[in-house]
Each structure stands twice: as C-alpha cells, then as structure tokens.
C-alpha cells in the first residue's frame, strides 16, 4: 500500500549552462516542457545529476523558482535539498514549497565523521520545520553516508511527514529495504532506470531516472503497470533495448553528466548539453555512441508512441 499519492517516473532534470558557465534557465524550461510532453509523471530537480553541489545558494533558488513557474502545477515537482545546515535546509524547503514543490528529497549534511544519531537529529529538525512530504536520499556510494533501517523506521514514527525514500540500489537491495522497513516508506529508485522491472516487482512506488530517456522510462512504467500481459511483454522488450545505454551512462555521476546531457541535447534541440567545470571530457568513442544511441532511442520512442 502506498503511503502517498506520488508514483511513477520523475526524471531528474539536468541543470544547463551557457558558454560562460552561467545558468541557462531557458534550457531548463525547454527540458521541462520536453519531459512533460514525454508523459513524465513528475519532475525532479537539483539532484546529483543536476550538479547541485556546483551551484550557489542563489542559483539553486533560481532553479527551483524557474522549475515551479514552468511546471505551473501540471505535474508534481520533487526538489532535492542539499543545504549544509538544518536551518538552511528548512529555509530552502520552505522556498521550494512556495514555488510549487510537492515533496522534498533531503541529502545528508556534507560533513565528515558525523554519527548516525546526529544525522537522524538533523533530519528530524528539518522534518519538523517543513510542512511537506519528505524523503531522504540513500546513496552512500555517492554521498558517503548510509543509514540503518532501524534508525529510519524509528525516525518515521517520530516525524510522520517522512514518508518517502530516494534510493540508489539494485533491485535486490530495494527489495530487501522494502521488506525490512515493512512498507514504511514509498521508495523511488534511481540508477538511471537499471533494474526498473524488478524494482516494480519489489514494490517501488516510482523512479528517478535520467532525463535523457525520460520518455522511454515513462513508457516502460506505464506499460508494465497496466496489468495487461501484452503490455507487460512490450515493457520488458523496450527495457531490454535501452538497458545497455543505461548501463553505459550509469558508470558514475560524472559519466552521466558527460554523456547523458549531450544525449538529451541531441533529442531536444534547444539544449546545449554543457556541464559546469570541473568535469571529465567525453571521448571520441563516447561521443559516437551518444549519437548512435540518440538515433536508436528516437526510433524506440516513435515506435512506442
């Protein structure tokens, strides 16, 4: 049973920059319009793929304001909150709510050698200060901090608006987490979409994949969830087609930025595909594969329409 009404595919929107490395809000608007046109169930912003840690506080505010204005209530908006202090997370979460955010994803404070107890106290303070459904991002390989199931369940009992989790896990990990938490949270998994079919079977409420194949992810989810066996078979076939691409670009967050952003730029002409330095450089082979995958993904999207 779902604890919230949030479900489906919420692609993580990229943050785009111009030639001078400044925010390109026109590109953000174009990307959001494309994702809504691709039937995304919701939009997520300011995650690791959104280069949240390369943005100033003012830039993060401008991104959430732009996203809220562009979406204008047409689909739910999930906003990542990555501020370093509880006070700042509360302030940013309240701003996000004013801009139309439907729910928030809290990242652990970017500090070393902090105990799990202290992190739970931190999240509890934030949860008490924001009147929105909240989730915590569980991604120790990227954020350097994991949390025990017991601590998360205890905190949920104390803070009822903590109803969700944003995970970066294999399907086996997701299934184990949902089983051990006894359905205390609605789980949205990332991993670019890798494992989507099995994660649905494990009980995931939704997914936060990359924006570059947001239409394919949405199509797979809708087909599989239709309950029709023929649709399920089509979902599995489409999943098998796109899975090699997802594996390739999900090697690391930097790989996703270097190759995922140019891929969506290939598909949405108004986008530049530029990331903010520092970042790795795409190889000639990688650029060729992105162009090839853009053609393949476009063909898949046309067949699925």
PDB file of C-alpha atoms in Angstrom:
ATOM      1  CA  UNK A   1       0.000   0.000   0.000  1.00  0.00           C
ATOM      2  CA  UNK A   2       1.305   3.430  -0.944  1.00  0.00           C
ATOM      3  CA  UNK A   3       1.661   5.983   1.855  1.00  0.00           C
ATOM      4  CA  UNK A   4       1.396   8.884  -0.586  1.00  0.00           C
ATOM      5  CA  UNK A   5      -0.161   9.633  -3.950  1.00  0.00           C
ATOM      6  CA  UNK A   6       3.252  10.029  -5.576  1.00  0.00           C
ATOM      7  CA  UNK A   7       4.205   7.292  -8.024  1.00  0.00           C
ATOM      8  CA  UNK A   8       5.613   6.737 -11.470  1.00  0.00           C
ATOM      9  CA  UNK A   9       8.594   8.240 -13.267  1.00  0.00           C
ATOM     10  CA  UNK A  10      10.055  11.567 -12.134  1.00  0.00           C
ATOM     11  CA  UNK A  11      13.096  12.190 -14.371  1.00  0.00           C
ATOM     12  CA  UNK A  12      15.960  14.145 -12.807  1.00  0.00           C
ATOM     13  CA  UNK A  13      16.249  17.362 -14.803  1.00  0.00           C
ATOM     14  CA  UNK A  14      19.755  18.442 -15.727  1.00  0.00           C
ATOM     15  CA  UNK A  15      20.996  21.928 -14.962  1.00  0.00           C
ATOM     16  CA  UNK A  16      22.301  23.600 -18.114  1.00  0.00           C
ATOM     17  CA  UNK A  17      24.885  26.336 -18.531  1.00  0.00           C
ATOM     18  CA  UNK A  18      25.830  28.784 -21.267  1.00  0.00           C
ATOM     19  CA  UNK A  19      29.225  29.343 -22.889  1.00  0.00           C
ATOM     20  CA  UNK A  20      30.328  31.435 -19.903  1.00  0.00           C
ATOM     21  CA  UNK A  21      29.324  28.799 -17.364  1.00  0.00           C
ATOM     22  CA  UNK A  22      26.264  30.738 -16.194  1.00  0.00           C
ATOM     23  CA  UNK A  23      22.847  29.196 -15.586  1.00  0.00           C
ATOM     24  CA  UNK A  24      20.808  28.678 -18.746  1.00  0.00           C
ATOM     25  CA  UNK A  25      17.254  28.879 -17.436  1.00  0.00           C
ATOM     26  CA  UNK A  26      15.763  28.919 -20.934  1.00  0.00           C
ATOM     27  CA  UNK A  27      17.301  25.470 -21.456  1.00  0.00           C
ATOM     28  CA  UNK A  28      15.853  24.290 -18.136  1.00  0.00           C
ATOM     29  CA  UNK A  29      12.399  25.418 -19.248  1.00  0.00           C
ATOM     30  CA  UNK A  30      12.792  23.674 -22.620  1.00  0.00           C
ATOM     31  CA  UNK A  31      13.890  20.458 -20.894  1.00  0.00           C
ATOM     32  CA  UNK A  32      10.926  20.523 -18.506  1.00  0.00           C
ATOM     33  CA  UNK A  33       8.499  21.083 -21.375  1.00  0.00           C
ATOM     34  CA  UNK A  34      10.053  18.124 -23.194  1.00  0.00           C
ATOM     35  CA  UNK A  35       9.732  15.887 -20.128  1.00  0.00           C
ATOM     36  CA  UNK A  36       6.087  16.841 -19.619  1.00  0.00           C
ATOM     37  CA  UNK A  37       5.492  16.223 -23.314  1.00  0.00           C
ATOM     38  CA  UNK A  38       7.121  12.813 -22.843  1.00  0.00           C
ATOM     39  CA  UNK A  39       4.436  11.971 -20.233  1.00  0.00           C
ATOM     40  CA  UNK A  40       6.629  12.116 -17.149  1.00  0.00           C
ATOM     41  CA  UNK A  41       4.556  11.585 -14.007  1.00  0.00           C
ATOM     42  CA  UNK A  42       6.576  14.291 -12.251  1.00  0.00           C
ATOM     43  CA  UNK A  43       9.840  16.227 -12.432  1.00  0.00           C
ATOM     44  CA  UNK A  44      12.798  16.121 -10.037  1.00  0.00           C
ATOM     45  CA  UNK A  45      15.405  18.881  -9.811  1.00  0.00           C
ATOM     46  CA  UNK A  46      18.698  19.658  -8.075  1.00  0.00           C
ATOM     47  CA  UNK A  47      19.966  16.141  -7.545  1.00  0.00           C
ATOM     48  CA  UNK A  48      23.493  14.922  -8.192  1.00  0.00           C
ATOM     49  CA  UNK A  49      22.723  14.800 -11.924  1.00  0.00           C
ATOM     50  CA  UNK A  50      21.522  18.389 -11.547  1.00  0.00           C
ATOM     51  CA  UNK A  51      25.031  19.354 -10.357  1.00  0.00           C
ATOM     52  CA  UNK A  52      23.514  20.671  -7.150  1.00  0.00           C
ATOM     53  CA  UNK A  53      26.882  20.943  -5.396  1.00  0.00           C
ATOM     54  CA  UNK A  54      28.271  23.153  -8.188  1.00  0.00           C
ATOM     55  CA  UNK A  55      25.523  25.732  -7.676  1.00  0.00           C
ATOM     56  CA  UNK A  56      25.492  28.626  -5.245  1.00  0.00           C
ATOM     57  CA  UNK A  57      22.561  29.031  -2.863  1.00  0.00           C
ATOM     58  CA  UNK A  58      21.228  31.811  -5.078  1.00  0.00           C
ATOM     59  CA  UNK A  59      21.492  29.662  -8.188  1.00  0.00           C
ATOM     60  CA  UNK A  60      19.673  26.781  -6.504  1.00  0.00           C
ATOM     61  CA  UNK A  61      16.881  29.199  -5.600  1.00  0.00           C
ATOM     62  CA  UNK A  62      16.680  30.414  -9.203  1.00  0.00           C
ATOM     63  CA  UNK A  63      16.467  26.836 -10.476  1.00  0.00           C
ATOM     64  CA  UNK A  64      13.591  25.922  -8.161  1.00  0.00           C
ATOM     65  CA  UNK A  65      11.762  29.166  -8.945  1.00  0.00           C
ATOM     66  CA  UNK A  66      12.153  28.582 -12.694  1.00  0.00           C
ATOM     67  CA  UNK A  67      11.034  24.956 -12.439  1.00  0.00           C
ATOM     68  CA  UNK A  68       7.987  25.857 -10.373  1.00  0.00           C
ATOM     69  CA  UNK A  69       6.947  28.601 -12.781  1.00  0.00           C
ATOM     70  CA  UNK A  70       7.439  26.356 -15.809  1.00  0.00           C
ATOM     71  CA  UNK A  71       5.596  23.349 -14.418  1.00  0.00           C
ATOM     72  CA  UNK A  72       2.777  25.521 -13.061  1.00  0.00           C
ATOM     73  CA  UNK A  73       1.134  22.605 -11.257  1.00  0.00           C
ATOM     74  CA  UNK A  74       0.807  20.381 -14.325  1.00  0.00           C
ATOM     75  CA  UNK A  75       2.796  17.551 -12.699  1.00  0.00           C
ATOM     76  CA  UNK A  76       4.276  17.124  -9.214  1.00  0.00           C
ATOM     77  CA  UNK A  77       7.691  18.660  -8.558  1.00  0.00           C
ATOM     78  CA  UNK A  78      10.226  16.934  -6.301  1.00  0.00           C
ATOM     79  CA  UNK A  79      13.116  19.114  -5.107  1.00  0.00           C
ATOM     80  CA  UNK A  80      16.426  17.943  -3.677  1.00  0.00           C
ATOM     81  CA  UNK A  81      17.523  19.896  -0.603  1.00  0.00           C
ATOM     82  CA  UNK A  82      21.300  19.801  -0.183  1.00  0.00           C
ATOM     83  CA  UNK A  83      21.977  22.740   2.136  1.00  0.00           C
ATOM     84  CA  UNK A  84      24.649  22.145   4.780  1.00  0.00           C
ATOM     85  CA  UNK A  85      22.714  23.078   7.929  1.00  0.00           C
ATOM     86  CA  UNK A  86      19.273  22.207   9.250  1.00  0.00           C
ATOM     87  CA  UNK A  87      18.375  25.897   9.341  1.00  0.00           C
ATOM     88  CA  UNK A  88      19.308  26.326   5.684  1.00  0.00           C
ATOM     89  CA  UNK A  89      17.521  23.139   4.628  1.00  0.00           C
ATOM     90  CA  UNK A  90      14.353  24.363   6.328  1.00  0.00           C
ATOM     91  CA  UNK A  91      14.620  27.759   4.638  1.00  0.00           C
ATOM     92  CA  UNK A  92      15.239  26.215   1.219  1.00  0.00           C
ATOM     93  CA  UNK A  93      12.485  23.638   1.703  1.00  0.00           C
ATOM     94  CA  UNK A  94      10.008  26.384   2.526  1.00  0.00           C
ATOM     95  CA  UNK A  95      11.089  28.304  -0.578  1.00  0.00           C
ATOM     96  CA  UNK A  96      10.605  25.159  -2.650  1.00  0.00           C
ATOM     97  CA  UNK A  97       7.098  24.761  -1.243  1.00  0.00           C
ATOM     98  CA  UNK A  98       6.266  28.368  -2.152  1.00  0.00           C
ATOM     99  CA  UNK A  99       7.486  27.636  -5.679  1.00  0.00           C
ATOM    100  CA  UNK A 100       5.165  24.633  -6.015  1.00  0.00           C
ATOM    101  CA  UNK A 101       7.217  21.695  -4.774  1.00  0.00           C
ATOM    102  CA  UNK A 102       5.095  18.651  -3.966  1.00  0.00           C
ATOM    103  CA  UNK A 103       7.734  16.786  -1.942  1.00  0.00           C
ATOM    104  CA  UNK A 104      11.366  17.113  -0.985  1.00  0.00           C
ATOM    105  CA  UNK A 105      14.416  14.856  -1.026  1.00  0.00           C
ATOM    106  CA  UNK A 106      16.814  15.611   1.822  1.00  0.00           C
ATOM    107  CA  UNK A 107      20.512  14.944   1.347  1.00  0.00           C
ATOM    108  CA  UNK A 108      22.756  14.231   4.330  1.00  0.00           C
ATOM    109  CA  UNK A 109      24.825  17.150   5.570  1.00  0.00           C
ATOM    110  CA  UNK A 110      28.154  17.255   3.727  1.00  0.00           C
ATOM    111  CA  UNK A 111      30.318  16.810   6.816  1.00  0.00           C
ATOM    112  CA  UNK A 112      32.667  14.025   7.865  1.00  0.00           C
ATOM    113  CA  UNK A 113      32.686  11.851  10.987  1.00  0.00           C
ATOM    114  CA  UNK A 114      29.109  12.618  12.000  1.00  0.00           C
ATOM    115  CA  UNK A 115      27.294   9.786  13.755  1.00  0.00           C
ATOM    116  CA  UNK A 116      24.075   8.259  12.510  1.00  0.00           C
ATOM    117  CA  UNK A 117      22.337   9.552  15.636  1.00  0.00           C
ATOM    118  CA  UNK A 118      23.413  13.093  14.806  1.00  0.00           C
ATOM    119  CA  UNK A 119      22.238  12.718  11.220  1.00  0.00           C
ATOM    120  CA  UNK A 120      18.850  11.486  12.432  1.00  0.00           C
ATOM    121  CA  UNK A 121      18.622  14.510  14.726  1.00  0.00           C
ATOM    122  CA  UNK A 122      19.487  16.733  11.771  1.00  0.00           C
ATOM    123  CA  UNK A 123      16.793  15.204   9.545  1.00  0.00           C
ATOM    124  CA  UNK A 124      14.257  15.303  12.370  1.00  0.00           C
ATOM    125  CA  UNK A 125      14.804  19.028  12.849  1.00  0.00           C
ATOM    126  CA  UNK A 126      14.315  19.621   9.126  1.00  0.00           C
ATOM    127  CA  UNK A 127      11.207  17.427   9.008  1.00  0.00           C
ATOM    128  CA  UNK A 128       9.639  19.365  11.873  1.00  0.00           C
ATOM    129  CA  UNK A 129      10.335  22.654  10.099  1.00  0.00           C
ATOM    130  CA  UNK A 130       8.756  21.907   6.707  1.00  0.00           C
ATOM    131  CA  UNK A 131       5.109  21.086   6.064  1.00  0.00           C
ATOM    132  CA  UNK A 132       5.626  18.798   3.061  1.00  0.00           C
ATOM    133  CA  UNK A 133       6.130  15.070   2.477  1.00  0.00           C
ATOM    134  CA  UNK A 134       9.837  14.320   2.750  1.00  0.00           C
ATOM    135  CA  UNK A 135      12.254  11.632   1.693  1.00  0.00           C
ATOM    136  CA  UNK A 136      15.916  11.010   2.461  1.00  0.00           C
ATOM    137  CA  UNK A 137      18.446  10.221  -0.239  1.00  0.00           C
ATOM    138  CA  UNK A 138      20.106   6.880   0.483  1.00  0.00           C
ATOM    139  CA  UNK A 139      23.198   6.788  -1.730  1.00  0.00           C
ATOM    140  CA  UNK A 140      26.294   6.070   0.383  1.00  0.00           C
ATOM    141  CA  UNK A 141      28.476   5.393  -2.671  1.00  0.00           C
ATOM    142  CA  UNK A 142      27.833   8.968  -3.833  1.00  0.00           C
ATOM    143  CA  UNK A 143      27.175  10.862  -0.607  1.00  0.00           C
ATOM    144  CA  UNK A 144      29.385   8.924   1.794  1.00  0.00           C
ATOM    145  CA  UNK A 145      26.665   8.256   4.355  1.00  0.00           C
ATOM    146  CA  UNK A 146      24.307   5.322   4.796  1.00  0.00           C
ATOM    147  CA  UNK A 147      21.669   4.747   7.458  1.00  0.00           C
ATOM    148  CA  UNK A 148      20.349   1.692   9.262  1.00  0.00           C
ATOM    149  CA  UNK A 149      16.812   0.503   8.686  1.00  0.00           C
ATOM    150  CA  UNK A 150      16.104   0.676  12.422  1.00  0.00           C
ATOM    151  CA  UNK A 151      17.054   4.364  12.619  1.00  0.00           C
ATOM    152  CA  UNK A 152      14.973   5.292   9.575  1.00  0.00           C
ATOM    153  CA  UNK A 153      11.883   3.450  10.815  1.00  0.00           C
ATOM    154  CA  UNK A 154      12.237   4.991  14.278  1.00  0.00           C
ATOM    155  CA  UNK A 155      12.525   8.455  12.792  1.00  0.00           C
ATOM    156  CA  UNK A 156       9.486   7.905  10.568  1.00  0.00           C
ATOM    157  CA  UNK A 157       7.450   7.071  13.654  1.00  0.00           C
ATOM    158  CA  UNK A 158       8.516  10.377  15.223  1.00  0.00           C
ATOM    159  CA  UNK A 159       8.122  12.502  12.074  1.00  0.00           C
ATOM    160  CA  UNK A 160       5.005  11.479  10.101  1.00  0.00           C
ATOM    161  CA  UNK A 161       5.838  13.636   7.074  1.00  0.00           C
ATOM    162  CA  UNK A 162       8.910  11.464   6.430  1.00  0.00           C
ATOM    163  CA  UNK A 163       7.046   9.139   4.090  1.00  0.00           C
ATOM    164  CA  UNK A 164       9.471   8.523   1.234  1.00  0.00           C
ATOM    165  CA  UNK A 165      12.966   7.344   0.361  1.00  0.00           C
ATOM    166  CA  UNK A 166      15.137   8.146  -2.668  1.00  0.00           C
ATOM    167  CA  UNK A 167      17.450   5.173  -3.128  1.00  0.00           C
ATOM    168  CA  UNK A 168      20.300   4.251  -5.443  1.00  0.00           C
ATOM    169  CA  UNK A 169      20.136   0.483  -5.114  1.00  0.00           C
ATOM    170  CA  UNK A 170      19.982  -2.698  -7.134  1.00  0.00           C
ATOM    171  CA  UNK A 171      16.619  -4.417  -7.351  1.00  0.00           C
ATOM    172  CA  UNK A 172      17.805  -6.885  -4.699  1.00  0.00           C
ATOM    173  CA  UNK A 173      18.769  -4.011  -2.408  1.00  0.00           C
ATOM    174  CA  UNK A 174      15.436  -2.261  -2.968  1.00  0.00           C
ATOM    175  CA  UNK A 175      13.504  -5.443  -2.281  1.00  0.00           C
ATOM    176  CA  UNK A 176      15.420  -6.048   0.930  1.00  0.00           C
ATOM    177  CA  UNK A 177      14.914  -2.449   2.056  1.00  0.00           C
ATOM    178  CA  UNK A 178      11.160  -2.501   1.433  1.00  0.00           C
ATOM    179  CA  UNK A 179      10.806  -5.857   3.192  1.00  0.00           C
ATOM    180  CA  UNK A 180      12.831  -4.802   6.228  1.00  0.00           C
ATOM    181  CA  UNK A 181      11.023  -1.463   6.596  1.00  0.00           C
ATOM    182  CA  UNK A 182       7.643  -3.245   6.222  1.00  0.00           C
ATOM    183  CA  UNK A 183       6.389  -0.666   3.728  1.00  0.00           C
ATOM    184  CA  UNK A 184       7.027   2.309   5.990  1.00  0.00           C
ATOM    185  CA  UNK A 185       8.188   4.388   3.026  1.00  0.00           C
ATOM    186  CA  UNK A 186       7.286   4.935  -0.595  1.00  0.00           C
ATOM    187  CA  UNK A 187      10.553   4.183  -2.390  1.00  0.00           C
ATOM    188  CA  UNK A 188      11.739   5.962  -5.530  1.00  0.00           C
ATOM    189  CA  UNK A 189      14.850   4.361  -7.017  1.00  0.00           C
ATOM    190  CA  UNK A 190      17.424   5.950  -9.290  1.00  0.00           C
ATOM    191  CA  UNK A 191      20.212   4.036 -11.052  1.00  0.00           C
ATOM    192  CA  UNK A 192      19.203   5.643 -14.396  1.00  0.00           C
ATOM    193  CA  UNK A 193      16.400   3.060 -14.660  1.00  0.00           C
ATOM    194  CA  UNK A 194      18.613  -0.031 -14.382  1.00  0.00           C
ATOM    195  CA  UNK A 195      16.584  -2.745 -12.676  1.00  0.00           C
ATOM    196  CA  UNK A 196      13.267  -0.948 -13.244  1.00  0.00           C
ATOM    197  CA  UNK A 197      11.172  -4.036 -13.969  1.00  0.00           C
ATOM    198  CA  UNK A 198      12.442  -5.964 -10.949  1.00  0.00           C
ATOM    199  CA  UNK A 199      12.166  -2.852  -8.763  1.00  0.00           C
ATOM    200  CA  UNK A 200       8.487  -2.559  -9.695  1.00  0.00           C
ATOM    201  CA  UNK A 201       8.032  -6.172  -8.636  1.00  0.00           C
ATOM    202  CA  UNK A 202       9.916  -5.403  -5.402  1.00  0.00           C
ATOM    203  CA  UNK A 203       7.396  -2.700  -4.548  1.00  0.00           C
ATOM    204  CA  UNK A 204       8.938   0.594  -5.715  1.00  0.00           C
ATOM    205  CA  UNK A 205       6.440   3.434  -5.879  1.00  0.00           C
ATOM    206  CA  UNK A 206       8.418   5.151  -8.597  1.00  0.00           C
ATOM    207  CA  UNK A 207      11.696   6.018 -10.235  1.00  0.00           C
ATOM    208  CA  UNK A 208      14.003   8.992 -10.687  1.00  0.00           C
ATOM    209  CA  UNK A 209      15.980   8.128 -13.823  1.00  0.00           C
ATOM    210  CA  UNK A 210      17.961  10.414 -16.090  1.00  0.00           C
ATOM    211  CA  UNK A 211      16.096  12.941 -18.187  1.00  0.00           C
ATOM    212  CA  UNK A 212      17.787  11.825 -21.419  1.00  0.00           C
ATOM    213  CA  UNK A 213      15.418   8.845 -21.800  1.00  0.00           C
ATOM    214  CA  UNK A 214      12.521  10.143 -19.728  1.00  0.00           C
ATOM    215  CA  UNK A 215      10.022   9.159 -22.405  1.00  0.00           C
ATOM    216  CA  UNK A 216      11.318   5.586 -22.577  1.00  0.00           C
ATOM    217  CA  UNK A 217      11.307   5.210 -18.784  1.00  0.00           C
ATOM    218  CA  UNK A 218       7.752   6.559 -18.591  1.00  0.00           C
ATOM    219  CA  UNK A 219       6.593   4.268 -21.364  1.00  0.00           C
ATOM    220  CA  UNK A 220       8.111   1.192 -19.718  1.00  0.00           C
ATOM    221  CA  UNK A 221       6.487   2.045 -16.382  1.00  0.00           C
ATOM    222  CA  UNK A 222       3.027   2.676 -17.857  1.00  0.00           C
ATOM    223  CA  UNK A 223       3.059  -0.448 -19.988  1.00  0.00           C
ATOM    224  CA  UNK A 224       4.212  -2.678 -17.139  1.00  0.00           C
ATOM    225  CA  UNK A 225       1.749  -1.211 -14.650  1.00  0.00           C
ATOM    226  CA  UNK A 226      -1.233  -1.536 -16.998  1.00  0.00           C
ATOM    227  CA  UNK A 227      -1.961  -5.076 -15.808  1.00  0.00           C
ATOM    228  CA  UNK A 228      -2.233  -6.301 -19.392  1.00  0.00           C
ATOM    229  CA  UNK A 229       0.121  -9.183 -20.145  1.00  0.00           C
ATOM    230  CA  UNK A 230       0.722  -7.973 -23.688  1.00  0.00           C
ATOM    231  CA  UNK A 231       1.675  -4.527 -22.393  1.00  0.00           C
ATOM    232  CA  UNK A 232       3.983  -6.099 -19.837  1.00  0.00           C
ATOM    233  CA  UNK A 233       5.757  -8.011 -22.583  1.00  0.00           C
ATOM    234  CA  UNK A 234       6.189  -4.798 -24.589  1.00  0.00           C
ATOM    235  CA  UNK A 235       7.561  -3.065 -21.483  1.00  0.00           C
ATOM    236  CA  UNK A 236      10.136  -5.820 -20.978  1.00  0.00           C
ATOM    237  CA  UNK A 237      11.155  -5.700 -24.651  1.00  0.00           C
ATOM    238  CA  UNK A 238      11.630  -1.925 -24.546  1.00  0.00           C
ATOM    239  CA  UNK A 239      13.545  -2.233 -21.274  1.00  0.00           C
ATOM    240  CA  UNK A 240      15.928  -4.756 -22.849  1.00  0.00           C
ATOM    241  CA  UNK A 241      16.548  -2.383 -25.758  1.00  0.00           C
ATOM    242  CA  UNK A 242      17.500   0.599 -23.621  1.00  0.00           C
ATOM    243  CA  UNK A 243      19.288  -1.259 -20.803  1.00  0.00           C
ATOM    244  CA  UNK A 244      22.759  -1.238 -22.450  1.00  0.00           C
ATOM    245  CA  UNK A 245      22.593   2.542 -22.715  1.00  0.00           C
ATOM    246  CA  UNK A 246      21.582   2.876 -19.068  1.00  0.00           C
ATOM    247  CA  UNK A 247      24.454   0.659 -18.001  1.00  0.00           C
ATOM    248  CA  UNK A 248      26.908   2.693 -20.057  1.00  0.00           C
ATOM    249  CA  UNK A 249      25.976   6.127 -18.720  1.00  0.00           C
ATOM    250  CA  UNK A 250      25.402   4.987 -15.117  1.00  0.00           C
ATOM    251  CA  UNK A 251      29.050   4.087 -14.589  1.00  0.00           C
ATOM    252  CA  UNK A 252      29.337   7.178 -12.370  1.00  0.00           C
ATOM    253  CA  UNK A 253      27.627  10.534 -11.832  1.00  0.00           C
ATOM    254  CA  UNK A 254      30.364  12.184 -13.874  1.00  0.00           C
ATOM    255  CA  UNK A 255      29.787   9.733 -16.728  1.00  0.00           C
ATOM    256  CA  UNK A 256      26.086  10.511 -16.608  1.00  0.00           C
ATOM    257  CA  UNK A 257      26.817  14.225 -16.906  1.00  0.00           C
ATOM    258  CA  UNK A 258      29.409  13.852 -19.653  1.00  0.00           C
ATOM    259  CA  UNK A 259      27.249  11.589 -21.826  1.00  0.00           C
ATOM    260  CA  UNK A 260      23.676  11.918 -20.557  1.00  0.00           C
ATOM    261  CA  UNK A 261      23.483  15.680 -21.050  1.00  0.00           C
ATOM    262  CA  UNK A 262      24.694  15.574 -24.674  1.00  0.00           C
ATOM    263  CA  UNK A 263      22.219  12.770 -25.314  1.00  0.00           C
ATOM    264  CA  UNK A 264      19.220  14.819 -24.229  1.00  0.00           C
ATOM    265  CA  UNK A 265      20.687  17.770 -26.157  1.00  0.00           C
ATOM    266  CA  UNK A 266      20.678  15.540 -29.251  1.00  0.00           C
ATOM    267  CA  UNK A 267      16.989  14.911 -28.637  1.00  0.00           C
ATOM    268  CA  UNK A 268      15.840  18.400 -27.603  1.00  0.00           C
ATOM    269  CA  UNK A 269      17.357  20.990 -29.924  1.00  0.00           C
ATOM    270  CA  UNK A 270      17.123  23.938 -27.502  1.00  0.00           C
ATOM    271  CA  UNK A 271      19.580  22.330 -25.067  1.00  0.00           C
ATOM    272  CA  UNK A 272      23.327  22.911 -25.073  1.00  0.00           C
ATOM    273  CA  UNK A 273      24.454  19.802 -23.195  1.00  0.00           C
ATOM    274  CA  UNK A 274      27.076  21.794 -21.291  1.00  0.00           C
ATOM    275  CA  UNK A 275      28.146  20.991 -17.737  1.00  0.00           C
ATOM    276  CA  UNK A 276      29.921  23.249 -15.285  1.00  0.00           C
ATOM    277  CA  UNK A 277      33.615  22.622 -14.729  1.00  0.00           C
ATOM    278  CA  UNK A 278      35.258  20.640 -13.343  1.00  0.00           C
ATOM    279  CA  UNK A 279      34.128  17.557 -15.212  1.00  0.00           C
ATOM    280  CA  UNK A 280      35.607  14.779 -17.309  1.00  0.00           C
ATOM    281  CA  UNK A 281      35.924  15.064 -21.066  1.00  0.00           C
ATOM    282  CA  UNK A 282      33.944  12.857 -23.428  1.00  0.00           C
ATOM    283  CA  UNK A 283      35.991  10.501 -25.573  1.00  0.00           C
ATOM    284  CA  UNK A 284      35.596  10.290 -29.351  1.00  0.00           C
ATOM    285  CA  UNK A 285      34.162   6.796 -28.898  1.00  0.00           C
ATOM    286  CA  UNK A 286      31.745   8.053 -26.238  1.00  0.00           C
ATOM    287  CA  UNK A 287      30.549  10.904 -28.457  1.00  0.00           C
ATOM    288  CA  UNK A 288      29.962   8.483 -31.309  1.00  0.00           C
ATOM    289  CA  UNK A 289      27.973   6.157 -29.067  1.00  0.00           C
ATOM    290  CA  UNK A 290      25.843   9.049 -27.806  1.00  0.00           C
ATOM    291  CA  UNK A 291      24.965   9.988 -31.383  1.00  0.00           C
ATOM    292  CA  UNK A 292      24.164   6.360 -32.199  1.00  0.00           C
ATOM    293  CA  UNK A 293      22.049   5.941 -29.090  1.00  0.00           C
ATOM    294  CA  UNK A 294      20.195   9.188 -29.826  1.00  0.00           C
ATOM    295  CA  UNK A 295      19.083   7.762 -33.140  1.00  0.00           C
ATOM    296  CA  UNK A 296      18.133   4.427 -31.562  1.00  0.00           C
ATOM    297  CA  UNK A 297      16.257   5.998 -28.660  1.00  0.00           C
ATOM    298  CA  UNK A 298      14.379   8.299 -31.010  1.00  0.00           C
ATOM    299  CA  UNK A 299      13.332   5.280 -33.076  1.00  0.00           C
ATOM    300  CA  UNK A 300      12.187   3.463 -29.932  1.00  0.00           C
ATOM    301  CA  UNK A 301      10.191   6.493 -28.789  1.00  0.00           C
ATOM    302  CA  UNK A 302       8.488   6.720 -32.161  1.00  0.00           C
ATOM    303  CA  UNK A 303       7.543   3.047 -32.083  1.00  0.00           C
ATOM    304  CA  UNK A 304       6.162   3.394 -28.562  1.00  0.00           C
ATOM    305  CA  UNK A 305       4.036   6.470 -29.298  1.00  0.00           C
TER     306      UNK A 305
END
